[in-house]
GROMACS .gro file of C-alpha atoms in nm:
model
  170
    1MET     CA    1  -6.005  26.860   5.597
    2ILE     CA    2  -6.061  26.588   5.339
    3ILE     CA    3  -6.169  26.694   4.993
    4LEU     CA    4  -6.328  26.394   4.823
    5ILE     CA    5  -6.370  26.441   4.448
    6THR     CA    6  -6.556  26.197   4.225
    7GLY     CA    7  -6.768  26.209   3.914
    8ALA     CA    8  -6.822  26.089   3.563
    9THR     CA    9  -6.545  26.037   3.314
   10HIS     CA   10  -6.398  26.348   3.150
   11THR     CA   11  -6.558  26.591   3.397
   12GLY     CA   12  -6.226  26.727   3.524
   13LYS     CA   13  -6.183  26.543   3.855
   14THR     CA   14  -5.808  26.526   3.812
   15LEU     CA   15  -5.787  26.886   3.691
   16LEU     CA   16  -5.980  27.006   3.996
   17ALA     CA   17  -5.766  26.797   4.231
   18GLN     CA   18  -5.447  26.931   4.072
   19ARG     CA   19  -5.564  27.291   4.102
   20MET     CA   20  -5.664  27.238   4.465
   21LEU     CA   21  -5.324  27.083   4.537
   22GLU     CA   22  -5.158  27.392   4.389
   23ARG     CA   23  -5.383  27.635   4.576
   24PHE     CA   24  -5.414  27.467   4.918
   25HIS     CA   25  -5.094  27.260   4.920
   26TYR     CA   26  -5.285  26.953   5.046
   27PRO     CA   27  -5.146  26.610   4.962
   28TYR     CA   28  -5.334  26.440   4.681
   29LEU     CA   29  -5.432  26.074   4.645
   30SER     CA   30  -5.541  25.952   4.304
   31VAL     CA   31  -5.760  25.645   4.341
   32ASP     CA   32  -5.671  25.565   3.978
   33HIS     CA   33  -5.302  25.549   4.072
   34LEU     CA   34  -5.386  25.318   4.362
   35LYS     CA   35  -5.592  25.102   4.123
   36MET     CA   36  -5.313  25.078   3.868
   37GLY     CA   37  -5.053  25.002   4.135
   38LEU     CA   38  -5.261  24.713   4.267
   39ILE     CA   39  -5.335  24.581   3.916
   40ARG     CA   40  -4.978  24.612   3.784
   41SER     CA   41  -4.825  24.463   4.099
   42GLY     CA   42  -5.046  24.157   4.071
   43ASN     CA   43  -5.216  24.224   4.406
   44THR     CA   44  -5.554  24.179   4.236
   45SER     CA   45  -5.682  23.986   3.939
   46LEU     CA   46  -5.922  24.271   3.857
   47THR     CA   47  -5.868  24.469   3.537
   48VAL     CA   48  -5.933  24.829   3.441
   49GLU     CA   49  -6.261  24.711   3.287
   50ASP     CA   50  -6.402  24.587   3.621
   51ASP     CA   51  -6.549  24.916   3.745
   52GLU     CA   52  -6.807  24.785   3.993
   53GLU     CA   53  -6.570  24.526   4.138
   54LEU     CA   54  -6.293  24.786   4.161
   55THR     CA   55  -6.521  25.014   4.365
   56GLU     CA   56  -6.592  24.727   4.606
   57TYR     CA   57  -6.221  24.644   4.624
   58LEU     CA   58  -6.075  24.996   4.648
   59TRP     CA   59  -6.335  25.180   4.858
   60PRO     CA   60  -6.261  25.001   5.190
   61ILE     CA   61  -5.893  25.092   5.152
   62VAL     CA   62  -5.965  25.454   5.056
   63ARG     CA   63  -6.230  25.488   5.329
   64GLU     CA   64  -5.985  25.381   5.599
   65MET     CA   65  -5.715  25.612   5.461
   66ILE     CA   66  -5.965  25.900   5.488
   67LYS     CA   67  -6.050  25.807   5.847
   68THR     CA   68  -5.680  25.785   5.937
   69ALA     CA   69  -5.611  26.129   5.788
   70ILE     CA   70  -5.904  26.279   5.981
   71GLU     CA   71  -5.796  26.115   6.307
   72ASN     CA   72  -5.448  26.259   6.257
   73LYS     CA   73  -5.589  26.604   6.170
   74GLN     CA   74  -5.428  26.591   5.827
   75ASN     CA   75  -5.555  26.748   5.506
   76LEU     CA   76  -5.594  26.529   5.200
   77ILE     CA   77  -5.745  26.551   4.852
   78VAL     CA   78  -5.881  26.216   4.735
   79GLU     CA   79  -5.983  26.196   4.370
   80GLY     CA   80  -6.130  25.916   4.162
   81CYS     CA   81  -6.440  25.753   4.026
   82TYR     CA   82  -6.441  25.452   4.261
   83ILE     CA   83  -6.655  25.613   4.532
   84PRO     CA   84  -6.981  25.430   4.604
   85PHE     CA   85  -7.309  25.622   4.590
   86ASN     CA   86  -7.373  25.541   4.957
   87TRP     CA   87  -7.026  25.651   5.073
   88ARG     CA   88  -7.171  25.860   5.358
   89ASP     CA   89  -7.303  25.545   5.527
   90ASP     CA   90  -6.944  25.444   5.605
   91PHE     CA   91  -6.869  25.749   5.822
   92GLU     CA   92  -6.997  25.867   6.155
   93GLU     CA   93  -7.094  26.234   6.186
   94GLU     CA   94  -6.759  26.328   6.344
   95TYR     CA   95  -6.588  26.217   6.023
   96LEU     CA   96  -6.848  26.360   5.784
   97LYS     CA   97  -6.803  26.712   5.920
   98GLU     CA   98  -6.437  26.691   5.811
   99ILE     CA   99  -6.515  26.580   5.453
  100ARG     CA  100  -6.597  26.816   5.169
  101PHE     CA  101  -6.758  26.606   4.896
  102ILE     CA  102  -6.756  26.713   4.531
  103CYS     CA  103  -6.915  26.504   4.257
  104LEU     CA  104  -6.876  26.640   3.905
  105ALA     CA  105  -7.127  26.566   3.631
  106MET     CA  106  -7.232  26.738   3.310
  107THR     CA  107  -7.582  26.790   3.177
  108ASP     CA  108  -7.680  26.635   2.845
  109GLU     CA  109  -7.713  26.986   2.702
  110TYR     CA  110  -7.360  27.078   2.811
  111ILE     CA  111  -7.224  26.760   2.653
  112ASP     CA  112  -7.412  26.833   2.330
  113ARG     CA  113  -7.265  27.184   2.313
  114HIS     CA  114  -6.910  27.096   2.417
  115PHE     CA  115  -6.837  26.734   2.322
  116SER     CA  116  -6.541  26.820   2.099
  117ASP     CA  117  -6.390  27.039   2.375
  118ILE     CA  118  -6.443  26.764   2.634
  119LYS     CA  119  -6.264  26.512   2.414
  120GLU     CA  120  -5.988  26.758   2.325
  121HIS     CA  121  -5.909  26.831   2.691
  122GLY     CA  122  -5.925  26.469   2.809
  123SER     CA  123  -5.547  26.451   2.855
  124ASP     CA  124  -5.482  26.795   3.000
  125VAL     CA  125  -5.351  26.655   3.330
  126GLU     CA  126  -5.311  26.281   3.274
  127SER     CA  127  -5.226  26.103   2.950
  128ARG     CA  128  -5.514  25.896   2.819
  129LEU     CA  129  -5.372  25.634   2.590
  130ASP     CA  130  -5.693  25.535   2.414
  131GLU     CA  131  -5.991  25.765   2.370
  132SER     CA  132  -6.154  25.559   2.094
  133TYR     CA  133  -6.423  25.436   2.334
  134LEU     CA  134  -6.551  25.786   2.409
  135ASN     CA  135  -6.865  25.889   2.227
  136ILE     CA  136  -7.136  26.138   2.306
  137GLU     CA  137  -7.397  25.880   2.411
  138SER     CA  138  -7.166  25.687   2.645
  139LEU     CA  139  -7.052  26.015   2.801
  140LYS     CA  140  -7.413  26.120   2.860
  141GLU     CA  141  -7.495  25.778   3.004
  142ASP     CA  142  -7.202  25.792   3.247
  143ASN     CA  143  -7.296  26.144   3.360
  144ARG     CA  144  -7.660  26.044   3.409
  145ARG     CA  145  -7.549  25.749   3.623
  146TYR     CA  146  -7.364  25.985   3.857
  147ILE     CA  147  -7.650  26.235   3.865
  148GLU     CA  148  -7.899  25.961   3.953
  149GLY     CA  149  -7.664  25.786   4.196
  150PHE     CA  150  -7.548  26.089   4.394
  151GLY     CA  151  -7.860  26.303   4.347
  152SER     CA  152  -7.843  26.637   4.525
  153GLN     CA  153  -7.474  26.583   4.607
  154VAL     CA  154  -7.377  26.645   4.241
  155SER     CA  155  -7.204  26.962   4.128
  156LEU     CA  156  -7.372  26.997   3.790
  157ILE     CA  157  -7.176  27.150   3.502
  158ASP     CA  158  -7.410  27.323   3.260
  159ASP     CA  159  -7.239  27.644   3.153
  160ASP     CA  160  -6.888  27.794   3.163
  161TYR     CA  161  -6.668  27.503   3.267
  162LEU     CA  162  -6.360  27.690   3.390
  163SER     CA  163  -6.564  27.940   3.590
  164TYR     CA  164  -6.753  27.654   3.750
  165ILE     CA  165  -6.434  27.466   3.843
  166GLU     CA  166  -6.292  27.788   3.986
  167SER     CA  167  -6.606  27.835   4.198
  168LEU     CA  168  -6.546  27.492   4.356
  169MET     CA  169  -6.199  27.600   4.468
  170LYS     CA  170  -6.330  27.830   4.740
   0.00000   0.00000   0.00000
């Protein structure tokens, strides 16, 4: 089983992946770690600011890692924001039935009610060095982009965050 987790910034992708690792004992691949390894090693001239280009660069690698894990009947949690909206087009049905897809996004109303909590918990699992860019409008815009891009595939956070994350762990 592959658990593929994506979503907007600050929605808890890494938190969910970490909790699933602890519960299911599946190996965990952070696409952000892969990104930083490739950038820091000089294997790409892309920077952390090149989101669209990074998706095009990283997705073929991640996609083939997922296929390899499925072919070897291995479990794997893959987490990160560099998953294209049309990701399903890259897999035949035999692969898709082995992938559980989770896309996290928050409603505007949830963000309005909980922005200070969202910002406060931004480094619960990973250290974020600079949060100065985060504001309520950019957070809403990023979440809307995922909601529009993934449509009915989105797990929409609109109420009790921790209960909702827990419900995804089943």
